mmCIF file of C-alpha atoms in Angstrom:
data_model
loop_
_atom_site.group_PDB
_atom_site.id
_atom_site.type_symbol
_atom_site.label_atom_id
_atom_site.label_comp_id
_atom_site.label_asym_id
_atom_site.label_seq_id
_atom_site.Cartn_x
_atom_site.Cartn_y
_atom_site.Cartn_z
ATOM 1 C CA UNK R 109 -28.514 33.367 125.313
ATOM 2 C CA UNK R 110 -25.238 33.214 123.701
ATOM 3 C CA UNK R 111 -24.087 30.038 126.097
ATOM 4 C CA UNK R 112 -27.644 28.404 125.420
ATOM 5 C CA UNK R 113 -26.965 28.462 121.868
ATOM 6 C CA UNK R 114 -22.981 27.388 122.317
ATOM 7 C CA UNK R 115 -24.188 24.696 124.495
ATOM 8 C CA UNK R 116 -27.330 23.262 122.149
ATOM 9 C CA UNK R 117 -24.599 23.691 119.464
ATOM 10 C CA UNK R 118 -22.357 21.204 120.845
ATOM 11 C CA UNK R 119 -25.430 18.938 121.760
ATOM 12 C CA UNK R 120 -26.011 18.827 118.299
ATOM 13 C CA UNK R 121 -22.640 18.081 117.474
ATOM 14 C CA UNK R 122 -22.460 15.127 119.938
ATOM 15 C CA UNK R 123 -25.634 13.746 118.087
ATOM 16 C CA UNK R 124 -24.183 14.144 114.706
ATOM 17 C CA UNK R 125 -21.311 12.429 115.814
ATOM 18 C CA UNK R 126 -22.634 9.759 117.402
ATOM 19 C CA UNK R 127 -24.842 9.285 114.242
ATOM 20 C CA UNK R 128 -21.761 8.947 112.255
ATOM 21 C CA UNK R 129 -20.256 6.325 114.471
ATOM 22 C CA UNK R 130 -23.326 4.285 114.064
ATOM 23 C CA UNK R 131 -23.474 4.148 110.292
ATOM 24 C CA UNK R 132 -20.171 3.606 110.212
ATOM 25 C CA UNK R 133 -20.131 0.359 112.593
ATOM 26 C CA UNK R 134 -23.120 -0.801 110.090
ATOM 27 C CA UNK R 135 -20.990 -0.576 107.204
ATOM 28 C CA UNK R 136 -17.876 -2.190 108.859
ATOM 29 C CA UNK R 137 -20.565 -5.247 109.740
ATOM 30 C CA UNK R 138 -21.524 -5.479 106.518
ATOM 31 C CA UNK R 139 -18.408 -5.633 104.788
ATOM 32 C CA UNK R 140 -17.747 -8.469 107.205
ATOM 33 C CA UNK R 141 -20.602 -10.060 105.822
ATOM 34 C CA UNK R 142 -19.550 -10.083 102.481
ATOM 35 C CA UNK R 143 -16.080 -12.005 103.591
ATOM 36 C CA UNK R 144 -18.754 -14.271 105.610
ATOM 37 C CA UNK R 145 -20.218 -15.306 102.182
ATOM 38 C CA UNK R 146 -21.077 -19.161 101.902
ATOM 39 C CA UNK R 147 -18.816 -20.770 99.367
ATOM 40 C CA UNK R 148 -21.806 -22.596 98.089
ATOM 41 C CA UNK R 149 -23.441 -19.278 96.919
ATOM 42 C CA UNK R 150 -20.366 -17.886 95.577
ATOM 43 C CA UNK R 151 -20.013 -21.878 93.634
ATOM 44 C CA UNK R 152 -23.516 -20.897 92.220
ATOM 45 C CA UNK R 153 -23.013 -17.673 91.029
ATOM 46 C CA UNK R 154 -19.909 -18.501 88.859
ATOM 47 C CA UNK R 155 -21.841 -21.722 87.650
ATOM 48 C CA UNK R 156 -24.549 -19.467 86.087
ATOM 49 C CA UNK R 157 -21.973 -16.667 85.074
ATOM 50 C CA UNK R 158 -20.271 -19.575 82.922
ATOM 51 C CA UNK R 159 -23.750 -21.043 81.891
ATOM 52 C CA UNK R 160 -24.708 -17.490 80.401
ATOM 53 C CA UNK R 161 -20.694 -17.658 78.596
ATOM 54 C CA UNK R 162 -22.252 -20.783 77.211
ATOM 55 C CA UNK R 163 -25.251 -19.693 76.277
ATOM 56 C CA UNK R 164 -23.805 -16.637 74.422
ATOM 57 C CA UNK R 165 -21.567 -18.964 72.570
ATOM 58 C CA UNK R 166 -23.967 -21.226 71.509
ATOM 59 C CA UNK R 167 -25.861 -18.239 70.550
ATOM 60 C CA UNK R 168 -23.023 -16.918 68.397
ATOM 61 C CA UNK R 169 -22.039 -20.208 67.215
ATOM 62 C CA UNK R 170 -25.613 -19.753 64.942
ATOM 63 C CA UNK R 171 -25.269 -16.360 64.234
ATOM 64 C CA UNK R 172 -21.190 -17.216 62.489
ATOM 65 C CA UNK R 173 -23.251 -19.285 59.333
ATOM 66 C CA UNK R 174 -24.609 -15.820 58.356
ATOM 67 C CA UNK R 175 -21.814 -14.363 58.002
ATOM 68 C CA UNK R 176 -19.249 -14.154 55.108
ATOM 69 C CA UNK R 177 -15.632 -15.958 54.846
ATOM 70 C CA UNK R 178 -14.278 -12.490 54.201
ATOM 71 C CA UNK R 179 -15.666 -11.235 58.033
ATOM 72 C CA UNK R 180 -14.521 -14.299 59.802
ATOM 73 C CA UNK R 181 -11.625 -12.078 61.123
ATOM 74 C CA UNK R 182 -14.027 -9.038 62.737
ATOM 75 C CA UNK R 183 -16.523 -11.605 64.089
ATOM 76 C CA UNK R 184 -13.785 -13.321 65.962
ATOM 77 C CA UNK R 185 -12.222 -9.652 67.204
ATOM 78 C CA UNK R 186 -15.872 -8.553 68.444
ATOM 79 C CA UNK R 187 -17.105 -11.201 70.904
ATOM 80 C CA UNK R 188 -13.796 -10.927 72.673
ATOM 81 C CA UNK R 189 -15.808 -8.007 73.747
ATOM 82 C CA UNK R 190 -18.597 -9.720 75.097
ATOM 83 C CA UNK R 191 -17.268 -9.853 78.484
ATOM 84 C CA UNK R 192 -19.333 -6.239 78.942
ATOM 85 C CA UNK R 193 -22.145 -7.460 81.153
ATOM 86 C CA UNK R 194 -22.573 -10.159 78.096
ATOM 87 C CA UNK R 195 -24.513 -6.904 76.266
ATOM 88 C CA UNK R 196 -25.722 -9.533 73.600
ATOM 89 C CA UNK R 197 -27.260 -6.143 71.731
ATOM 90 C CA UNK R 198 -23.412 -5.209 71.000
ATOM 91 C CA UNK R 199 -23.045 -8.652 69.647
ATOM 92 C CA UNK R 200 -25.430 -8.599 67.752
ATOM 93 C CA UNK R 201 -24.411 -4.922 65.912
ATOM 94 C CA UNK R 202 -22.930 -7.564 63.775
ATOM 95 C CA UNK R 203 -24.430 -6.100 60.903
ATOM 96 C CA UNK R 204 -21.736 -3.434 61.479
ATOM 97 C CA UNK R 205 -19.194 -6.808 61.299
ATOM 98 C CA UNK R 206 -21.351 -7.978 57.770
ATOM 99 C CA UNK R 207 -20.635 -4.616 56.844
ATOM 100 C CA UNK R 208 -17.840 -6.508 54.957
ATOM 101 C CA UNK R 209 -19.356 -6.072 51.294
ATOM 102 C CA UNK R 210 -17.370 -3.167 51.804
ATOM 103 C CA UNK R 211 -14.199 -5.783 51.292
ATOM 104 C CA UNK R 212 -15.814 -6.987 48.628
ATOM 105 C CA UNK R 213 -15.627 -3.577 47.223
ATOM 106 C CA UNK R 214 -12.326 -4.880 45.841
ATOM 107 C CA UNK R 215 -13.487 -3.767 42.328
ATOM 108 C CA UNK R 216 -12.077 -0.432 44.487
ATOM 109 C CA UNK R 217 -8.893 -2.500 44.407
ATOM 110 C CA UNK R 218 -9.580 -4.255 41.215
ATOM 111 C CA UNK R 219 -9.639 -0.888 39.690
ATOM 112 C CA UNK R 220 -6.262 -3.095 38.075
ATOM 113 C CA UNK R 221 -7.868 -1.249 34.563
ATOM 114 C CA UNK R 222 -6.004 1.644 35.662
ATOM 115 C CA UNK R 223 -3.588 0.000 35.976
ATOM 116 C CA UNK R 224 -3.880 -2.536 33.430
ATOM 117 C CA UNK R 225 -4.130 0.564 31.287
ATOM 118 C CA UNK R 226 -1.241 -0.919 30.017
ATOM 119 C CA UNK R 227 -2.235 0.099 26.756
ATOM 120 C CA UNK R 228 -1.508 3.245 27.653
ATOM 121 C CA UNK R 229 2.119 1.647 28.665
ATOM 122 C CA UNK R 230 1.792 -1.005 26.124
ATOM 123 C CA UNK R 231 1.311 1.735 23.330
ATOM 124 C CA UNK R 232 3.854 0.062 22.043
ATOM 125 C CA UNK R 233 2.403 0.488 18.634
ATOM 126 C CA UNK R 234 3.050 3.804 18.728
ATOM 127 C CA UNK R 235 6.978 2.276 19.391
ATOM 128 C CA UNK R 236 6.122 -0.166 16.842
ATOM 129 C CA UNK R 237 5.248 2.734 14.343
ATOM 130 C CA UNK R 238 8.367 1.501 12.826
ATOM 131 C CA UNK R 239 6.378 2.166 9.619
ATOM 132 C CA UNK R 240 7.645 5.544 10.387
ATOM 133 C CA UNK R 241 10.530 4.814 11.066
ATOM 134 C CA UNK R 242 10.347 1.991 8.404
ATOM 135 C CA UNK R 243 9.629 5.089 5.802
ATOM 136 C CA UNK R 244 12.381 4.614 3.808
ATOM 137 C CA UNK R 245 10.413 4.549 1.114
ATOM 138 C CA UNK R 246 9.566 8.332 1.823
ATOM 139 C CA UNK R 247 13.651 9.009 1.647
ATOM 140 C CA UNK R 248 13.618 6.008 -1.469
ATOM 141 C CA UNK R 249 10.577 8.075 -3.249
ATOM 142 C CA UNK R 250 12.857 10.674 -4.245
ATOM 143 C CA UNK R 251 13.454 8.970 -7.863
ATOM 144 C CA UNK R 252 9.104 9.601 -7.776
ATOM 145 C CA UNK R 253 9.093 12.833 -7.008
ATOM 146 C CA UNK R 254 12.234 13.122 -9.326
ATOM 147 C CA UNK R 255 12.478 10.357 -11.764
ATOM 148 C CA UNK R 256 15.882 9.988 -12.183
ATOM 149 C CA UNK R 257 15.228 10.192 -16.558
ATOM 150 C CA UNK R 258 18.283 11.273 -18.421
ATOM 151 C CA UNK R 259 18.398 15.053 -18.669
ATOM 152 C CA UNK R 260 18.726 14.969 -22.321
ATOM 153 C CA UNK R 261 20.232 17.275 -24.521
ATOM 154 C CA UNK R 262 17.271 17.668 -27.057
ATOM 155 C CA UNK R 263 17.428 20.824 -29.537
ATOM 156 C CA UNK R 264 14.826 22.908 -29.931
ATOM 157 C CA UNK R 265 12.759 22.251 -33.203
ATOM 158 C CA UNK R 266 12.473 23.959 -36.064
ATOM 159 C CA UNK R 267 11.190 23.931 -39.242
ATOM 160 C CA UNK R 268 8.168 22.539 -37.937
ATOM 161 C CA UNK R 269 9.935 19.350 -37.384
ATOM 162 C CA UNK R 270 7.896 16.041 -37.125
ATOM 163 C CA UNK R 271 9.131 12.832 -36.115
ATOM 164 C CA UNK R 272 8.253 10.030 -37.777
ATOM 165 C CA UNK R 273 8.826 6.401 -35.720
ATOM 166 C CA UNK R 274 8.064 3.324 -38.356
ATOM 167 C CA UNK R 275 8.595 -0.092 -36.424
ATOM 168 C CA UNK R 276 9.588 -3.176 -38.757
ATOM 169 C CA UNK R 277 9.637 -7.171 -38.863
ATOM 170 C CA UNK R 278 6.767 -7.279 -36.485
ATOM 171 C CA UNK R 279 4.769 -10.668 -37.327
ATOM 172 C CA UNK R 280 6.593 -13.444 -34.382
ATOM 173 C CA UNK R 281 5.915 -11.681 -31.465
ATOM 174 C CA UNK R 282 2.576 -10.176 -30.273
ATOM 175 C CA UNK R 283 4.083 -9.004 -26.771
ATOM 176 C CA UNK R 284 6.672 -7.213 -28.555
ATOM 177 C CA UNK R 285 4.685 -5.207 -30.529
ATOM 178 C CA UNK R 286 2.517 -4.180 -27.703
ATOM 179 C CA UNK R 287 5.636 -2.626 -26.172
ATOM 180 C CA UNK R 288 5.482 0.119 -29.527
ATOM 181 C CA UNK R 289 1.938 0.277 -29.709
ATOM 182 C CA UNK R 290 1.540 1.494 -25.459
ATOM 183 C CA UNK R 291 3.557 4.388 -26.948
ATOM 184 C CA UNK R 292 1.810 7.319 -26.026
ATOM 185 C CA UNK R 293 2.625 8.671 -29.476
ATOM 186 C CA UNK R 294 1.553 8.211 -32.875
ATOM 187 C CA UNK R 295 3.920 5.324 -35.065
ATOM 188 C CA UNK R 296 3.592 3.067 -37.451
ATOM 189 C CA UNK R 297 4.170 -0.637 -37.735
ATOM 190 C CA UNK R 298 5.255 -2.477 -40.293
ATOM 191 C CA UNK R 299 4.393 -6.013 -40.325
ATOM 192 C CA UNK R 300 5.991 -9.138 -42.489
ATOM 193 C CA UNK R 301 3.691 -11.636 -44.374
ATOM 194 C CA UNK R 302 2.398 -15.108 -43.899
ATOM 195 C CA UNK R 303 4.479 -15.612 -40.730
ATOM 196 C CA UNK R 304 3.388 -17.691 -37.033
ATOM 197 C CA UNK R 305 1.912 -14.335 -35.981
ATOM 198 C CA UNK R 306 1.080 -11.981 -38.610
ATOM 199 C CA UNK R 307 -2.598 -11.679 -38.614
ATOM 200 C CA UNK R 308 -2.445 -11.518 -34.790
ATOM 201 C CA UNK R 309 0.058 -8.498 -34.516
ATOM 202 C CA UNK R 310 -1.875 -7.011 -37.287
ATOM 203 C CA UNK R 311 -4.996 -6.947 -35.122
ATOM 204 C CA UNK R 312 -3.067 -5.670 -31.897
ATOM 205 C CA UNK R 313 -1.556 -2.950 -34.335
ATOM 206 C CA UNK R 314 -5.173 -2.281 -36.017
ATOM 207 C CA UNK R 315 -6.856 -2.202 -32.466
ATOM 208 C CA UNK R 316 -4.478 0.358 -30.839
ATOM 209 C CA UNK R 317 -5.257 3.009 -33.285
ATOM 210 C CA UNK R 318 -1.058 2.970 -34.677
ATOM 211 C CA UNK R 319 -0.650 2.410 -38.192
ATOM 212 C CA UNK R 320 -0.592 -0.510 -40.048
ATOM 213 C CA UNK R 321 1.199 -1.454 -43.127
ATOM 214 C CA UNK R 322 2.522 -4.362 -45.004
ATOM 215 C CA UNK R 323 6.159 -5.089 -44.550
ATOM 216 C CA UNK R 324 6.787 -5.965 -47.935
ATOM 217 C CA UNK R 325 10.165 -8.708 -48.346
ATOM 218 C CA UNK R 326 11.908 -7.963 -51.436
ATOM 219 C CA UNK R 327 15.020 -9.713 -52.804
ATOM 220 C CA UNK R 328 18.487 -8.277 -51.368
ATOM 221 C CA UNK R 329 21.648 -7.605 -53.899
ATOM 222 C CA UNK R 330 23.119 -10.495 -51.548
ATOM 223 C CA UNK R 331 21.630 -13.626 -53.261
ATOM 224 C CA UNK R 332 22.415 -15.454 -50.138
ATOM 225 C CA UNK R 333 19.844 -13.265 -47.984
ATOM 226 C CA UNK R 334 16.010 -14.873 -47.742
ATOM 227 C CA UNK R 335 13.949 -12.853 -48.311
ATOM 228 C CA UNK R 336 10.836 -15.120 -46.554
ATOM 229 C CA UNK R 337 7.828 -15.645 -47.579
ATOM 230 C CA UNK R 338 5.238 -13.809 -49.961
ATOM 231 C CA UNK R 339 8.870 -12.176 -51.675
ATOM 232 C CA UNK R 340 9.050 -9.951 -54.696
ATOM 233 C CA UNK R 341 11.864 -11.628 -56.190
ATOM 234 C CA UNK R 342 13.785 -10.816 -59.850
ATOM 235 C CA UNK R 343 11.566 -13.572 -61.618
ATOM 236 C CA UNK R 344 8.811 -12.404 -61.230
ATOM 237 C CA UNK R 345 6.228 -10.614 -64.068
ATOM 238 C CA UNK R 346 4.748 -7.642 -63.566
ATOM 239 C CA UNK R 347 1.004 -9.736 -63.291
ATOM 240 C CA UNK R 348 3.292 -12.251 -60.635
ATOM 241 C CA UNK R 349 3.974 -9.148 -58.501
ATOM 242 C CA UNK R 350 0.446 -7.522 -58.531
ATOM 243 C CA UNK R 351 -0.760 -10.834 -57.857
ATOM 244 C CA UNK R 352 1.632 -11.098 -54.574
ATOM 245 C CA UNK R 353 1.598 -7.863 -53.475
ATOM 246 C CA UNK R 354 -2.785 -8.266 -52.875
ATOM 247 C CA UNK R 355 -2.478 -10.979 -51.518
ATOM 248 C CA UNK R 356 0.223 -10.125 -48.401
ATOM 249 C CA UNK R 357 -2.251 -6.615 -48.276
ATOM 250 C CA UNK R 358 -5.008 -9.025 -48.126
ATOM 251 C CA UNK R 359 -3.797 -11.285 -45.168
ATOM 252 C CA UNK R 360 -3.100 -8.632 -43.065
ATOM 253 C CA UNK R 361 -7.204 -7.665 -42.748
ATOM 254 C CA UNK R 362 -8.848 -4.222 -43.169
ATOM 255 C CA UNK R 363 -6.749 -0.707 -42.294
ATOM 256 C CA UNK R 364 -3.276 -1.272 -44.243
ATOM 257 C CA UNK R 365 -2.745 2.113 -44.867
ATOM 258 C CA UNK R 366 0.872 1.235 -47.369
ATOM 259 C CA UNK R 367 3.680 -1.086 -47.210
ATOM 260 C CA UNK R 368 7.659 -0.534 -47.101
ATOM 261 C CA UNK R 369 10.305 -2.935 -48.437
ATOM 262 C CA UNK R 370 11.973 -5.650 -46.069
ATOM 263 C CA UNK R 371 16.020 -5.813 -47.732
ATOM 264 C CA UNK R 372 14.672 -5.758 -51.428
ATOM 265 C CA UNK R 373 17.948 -3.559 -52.595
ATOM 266 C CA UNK R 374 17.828 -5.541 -55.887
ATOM 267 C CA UNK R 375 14.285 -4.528 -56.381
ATOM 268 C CA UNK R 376 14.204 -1.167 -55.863
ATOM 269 C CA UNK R 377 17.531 -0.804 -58.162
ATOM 270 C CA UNK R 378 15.187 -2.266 -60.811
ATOM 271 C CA UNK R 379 13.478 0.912 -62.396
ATOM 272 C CA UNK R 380 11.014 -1.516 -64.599
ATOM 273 C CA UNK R 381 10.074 -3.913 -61.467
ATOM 274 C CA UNK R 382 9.216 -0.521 -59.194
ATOM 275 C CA UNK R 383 6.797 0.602 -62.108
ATOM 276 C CA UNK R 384 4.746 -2.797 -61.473
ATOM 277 C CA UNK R 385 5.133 -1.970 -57.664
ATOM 278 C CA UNK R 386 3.877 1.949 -57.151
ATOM 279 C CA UNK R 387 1.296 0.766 -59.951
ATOM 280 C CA UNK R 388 -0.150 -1.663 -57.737
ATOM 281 C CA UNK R 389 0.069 0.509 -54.972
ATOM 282 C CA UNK R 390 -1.784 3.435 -56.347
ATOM 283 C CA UNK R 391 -4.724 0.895 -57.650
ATOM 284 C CA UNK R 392 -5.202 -0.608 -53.829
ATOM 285 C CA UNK R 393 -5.039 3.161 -52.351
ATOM 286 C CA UNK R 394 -1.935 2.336 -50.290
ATOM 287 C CA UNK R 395 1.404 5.025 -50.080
ATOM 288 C CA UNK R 396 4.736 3.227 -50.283
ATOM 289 C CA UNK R 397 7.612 3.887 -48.015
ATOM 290 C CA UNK R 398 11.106 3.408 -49.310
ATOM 291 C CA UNK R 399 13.159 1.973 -46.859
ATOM 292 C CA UNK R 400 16.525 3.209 -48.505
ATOM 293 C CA UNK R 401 18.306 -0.150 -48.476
ATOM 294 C CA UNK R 402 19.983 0.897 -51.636
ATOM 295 C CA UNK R 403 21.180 4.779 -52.171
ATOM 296 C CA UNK R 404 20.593 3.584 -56.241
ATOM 297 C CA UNK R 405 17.043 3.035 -55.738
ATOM 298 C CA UNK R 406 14.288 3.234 -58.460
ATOM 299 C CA UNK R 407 11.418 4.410 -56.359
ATOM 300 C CA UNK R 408 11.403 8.131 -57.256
ATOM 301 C CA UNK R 409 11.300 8.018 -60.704
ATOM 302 C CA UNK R 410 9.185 5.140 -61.006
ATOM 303 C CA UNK R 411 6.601 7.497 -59.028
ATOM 304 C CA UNK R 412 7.163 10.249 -61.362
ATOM 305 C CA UNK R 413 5.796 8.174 -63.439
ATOM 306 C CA UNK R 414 2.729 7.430 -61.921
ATOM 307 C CA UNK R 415 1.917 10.354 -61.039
ATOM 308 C CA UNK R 416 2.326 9.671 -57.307
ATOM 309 C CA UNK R 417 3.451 10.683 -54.043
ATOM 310 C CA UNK R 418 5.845 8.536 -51.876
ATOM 311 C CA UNK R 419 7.983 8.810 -48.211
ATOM 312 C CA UNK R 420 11.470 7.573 -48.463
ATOM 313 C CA UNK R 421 13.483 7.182 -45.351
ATOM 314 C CA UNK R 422 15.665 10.164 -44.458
ATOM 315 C CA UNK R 423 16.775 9.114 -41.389
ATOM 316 C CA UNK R 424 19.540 6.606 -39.944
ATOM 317 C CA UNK R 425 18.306 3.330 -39.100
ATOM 318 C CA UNK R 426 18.128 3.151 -35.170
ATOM 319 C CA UNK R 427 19.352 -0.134 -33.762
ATOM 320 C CA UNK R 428 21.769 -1.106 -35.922
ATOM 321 C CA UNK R 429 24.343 -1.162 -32.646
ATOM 322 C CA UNK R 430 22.359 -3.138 -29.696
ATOM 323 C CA UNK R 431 23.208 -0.419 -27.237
ATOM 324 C CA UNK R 432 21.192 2.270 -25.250
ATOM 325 C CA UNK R 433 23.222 5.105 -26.175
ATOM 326 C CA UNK R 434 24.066 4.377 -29.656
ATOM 327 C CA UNK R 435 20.265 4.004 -30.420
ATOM 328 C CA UNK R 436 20.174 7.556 -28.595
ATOM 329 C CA UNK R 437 22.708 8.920 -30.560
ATOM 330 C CA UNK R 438 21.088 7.844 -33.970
ATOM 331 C CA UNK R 439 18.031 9.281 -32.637
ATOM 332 C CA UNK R 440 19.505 12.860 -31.998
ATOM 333 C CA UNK R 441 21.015 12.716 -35.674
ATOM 334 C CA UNK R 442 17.245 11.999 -36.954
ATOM 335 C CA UNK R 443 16.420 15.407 -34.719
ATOM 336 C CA UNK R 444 19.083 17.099 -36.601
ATOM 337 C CA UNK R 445 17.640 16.008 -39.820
ATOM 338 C CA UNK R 446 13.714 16.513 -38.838
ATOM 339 C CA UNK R 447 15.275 20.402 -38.368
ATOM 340 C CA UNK R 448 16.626 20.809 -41.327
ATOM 341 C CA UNK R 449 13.730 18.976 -43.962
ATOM 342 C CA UNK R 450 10.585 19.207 -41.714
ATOM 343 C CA UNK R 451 10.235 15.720 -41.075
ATOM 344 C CA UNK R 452 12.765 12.597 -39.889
ATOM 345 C CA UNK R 453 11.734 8.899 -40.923
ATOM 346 C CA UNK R 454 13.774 6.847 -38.315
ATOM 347 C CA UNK R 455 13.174 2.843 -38.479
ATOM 348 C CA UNK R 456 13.641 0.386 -36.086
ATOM 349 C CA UNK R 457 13.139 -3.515 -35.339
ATOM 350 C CA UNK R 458 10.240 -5.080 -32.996
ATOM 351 C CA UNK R 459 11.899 -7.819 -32.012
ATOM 352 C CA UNK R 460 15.360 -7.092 -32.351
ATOM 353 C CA UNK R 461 15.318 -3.660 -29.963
ATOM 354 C CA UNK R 462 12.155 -4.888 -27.945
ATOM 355 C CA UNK R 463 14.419 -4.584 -24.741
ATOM 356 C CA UNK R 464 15.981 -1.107 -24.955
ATOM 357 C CA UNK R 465 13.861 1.058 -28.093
ATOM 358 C CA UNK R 466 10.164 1.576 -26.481
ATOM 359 C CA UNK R 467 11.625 2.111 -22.824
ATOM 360 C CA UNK R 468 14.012 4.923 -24.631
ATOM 361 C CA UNK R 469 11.197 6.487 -26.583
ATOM 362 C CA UNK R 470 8.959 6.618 -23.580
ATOM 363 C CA UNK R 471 11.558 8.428 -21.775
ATOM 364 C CA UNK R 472 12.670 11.188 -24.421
ATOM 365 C CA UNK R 473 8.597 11.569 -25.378
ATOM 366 C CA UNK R 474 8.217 14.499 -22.871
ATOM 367 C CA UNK R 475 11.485 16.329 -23.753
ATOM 368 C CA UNK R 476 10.589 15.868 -27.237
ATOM 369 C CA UNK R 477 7.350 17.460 -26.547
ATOM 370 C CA UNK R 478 8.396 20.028 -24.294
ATOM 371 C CA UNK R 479 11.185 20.957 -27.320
ATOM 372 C CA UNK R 480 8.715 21.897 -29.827
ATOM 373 C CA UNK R 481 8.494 17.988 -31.667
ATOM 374 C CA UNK R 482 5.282 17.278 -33.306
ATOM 375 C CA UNK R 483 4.318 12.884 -34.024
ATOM 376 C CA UNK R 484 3.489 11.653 -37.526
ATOM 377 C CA UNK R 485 3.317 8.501 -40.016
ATOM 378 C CA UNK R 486 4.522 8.246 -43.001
ATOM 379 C CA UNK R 487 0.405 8.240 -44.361
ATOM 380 C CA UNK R 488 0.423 12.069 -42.754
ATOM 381 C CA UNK R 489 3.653 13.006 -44.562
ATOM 382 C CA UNK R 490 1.988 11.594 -48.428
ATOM 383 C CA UNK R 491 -1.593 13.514 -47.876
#
């Protein structure tokens, strides 16, 4: 059994073999075949392989239109790749190719407002705060927040003292007189008759709520002096000066509270011509104010007589030297003196201090206050 089997074994074998052989001599033939192609065939087949190239570019040549400038570059990269068995389907996943919107997506790139947020950079303002640094005025604003006024040396008061500021000559300039009557204080001002200005300085005066009263010219011991106009002079009668004196009162409107002599030393030395004056006065209602241009006036007794009250000046005059400090220094001797009676009368001239006297009383007003010093007229001091 066992050599049956060995020998039907190696029949088998031999069959197998000889199988073998014979496929393998039919593949060897055909092989040669394929070296026995006719050139003509082999001249076709590359004529329609090229024919389908052509085809695929002509087909792609109408497809390119479609597509955007910006994807020229992939469409040109992709059908390189066409030589794949000319899969046309792959070509045509060009939509993957006009998937170049995406490029546009430059606003991605444009995001430039980031960085154009130059402002941020270009916050120069902030630099260009030189405001700030420009705030000089913050270092300057020290004489605000501390105006550099004198620190002066004002006594205390006492006595009740009250100062009393009477302002003469007004009547040429209307500006000047609204220098003394922005005063935040009560004065008085005196203004001269029939001169360019009179009424109107009267009316400032009136409408500022100061007092008014008539600046009365009188005739000086120096004959050489001129009085002005509307003048009591030494010819005069007692009807000449009544006469005068209403008229002046007159001219300067409603609200003359009294008048004061301008020069008039040879008047008020004249007991009998002062009589005819404070008469007068008393029948229009008015107070007179001595000026004290003579230390021999009249004026006292001639009120005794009437029965009457008047205000002399007790006070030195205050710009008799042009200067800053000597008018301060003439003020400080009226303090001295409002001390000592109750009351200073202190004159000065509109026009003649309008540069340096209201600036200087608006400074010392607050000190004056804060140092106990009460305001008055002359009108206050006769009631």
């Amino acid at each position: 059994m066992a050599g049956t089997r060995r020998s039907s074994s190696k029949n088998t074998n031999k069959a197998s073999s000889a199988k073998n052989t014979k496929r393998t001599g039919t593949r060897r033939k055909t092989r040669k075949s394929k070296v026995k192609l006719d050139a003509r065939k082999v001249f076709i087949a590359a004529l329609a392989m090229v024919t389908v190239c052509l085809l695929f570019l002509v087909g792609f040549g109408l497809v390119k239109p479609a597509l955007s400038g910006l994807a020229a570059e992939h469409t040109v990269e992709k059908p390189v790749e066409t030589p794949k068995s000319t899969e046309t389907p792959k070509t045509t996943e060009t939509p993957e190719t006009t998937e170049t919107p995406k490029k546009p997506e430059t606003p991605k790139t444009t995001e430039t407002p980031k960085t154009t947020e130059t402002p941020k950079t270009t916050e120069n303002p902030k630099t260009t705060e030189s405001p700030k640094t420009t705030e000089t005025p913050k270092t300057t604003e020290t004489p605000k927040q501390n105006p550099q006024k004198p620190k002066y040396d004002i006594p205390p008061a006492k006595n009740g003292a009250k100062l009393v500021f009477v302002i003469d000559d007004a009547g040429l300039n209307v500006a000047n007189v609204k220098k003394y009557t922005e005063l935040p204080f009560v004065l008085t001002v005196a203004v001269l008759p029939q001169l360019s200005h009179s009424k109107d300085c009267a009316w400032v005066v009136r409408s500022s709520g100061k007092e008014l009263i008539l600046h009365q010219p009188m005739q000086s011991l120096n004959l050489s002096l001129n009085p002005g106009a509307g003048a009591i002079t030494p010819d005069m009668s007692g009807s000449q000066i009544e006469m005068q004196l209403k008229e002046n009162l007159s001219e300067l409107g409603p609200g003359v509270k009294g008048f004061n002599n301008h020069e008039g030393s040879l008047i008020t030395e004249d007991l009998n011509k002062m009589t005819f004056i404070l008469g007068t006065a008393k029948a229009e209602g008015v107070y007179f104010l001595d000026s004290r241009t003579s230390a021999n006036s009249q004026a006292v007794q001639a009120a005794l007589e009437h029965d009457m009250n008047i205000v002399e000046r007790n006070a030195p005059f205050l710009d008799n030297t042009l200067t800053r400090d000597a008018m301060l220094s003439e003020l400080l001797k009226g303090l001295s003196v409002a001390n000592r009676d109750g009351y200073a009368v202190m004159i000065g001239h509109v026009d003649k201090s309008a540069s340096i006297l209201p600036e200087l009383l608006s400074d010392l007003y607050p000190y004056l206050v804060e140092a106990g010093y009460t305001f008055a007229t002359p009108g206050m001091l006769v009631k």
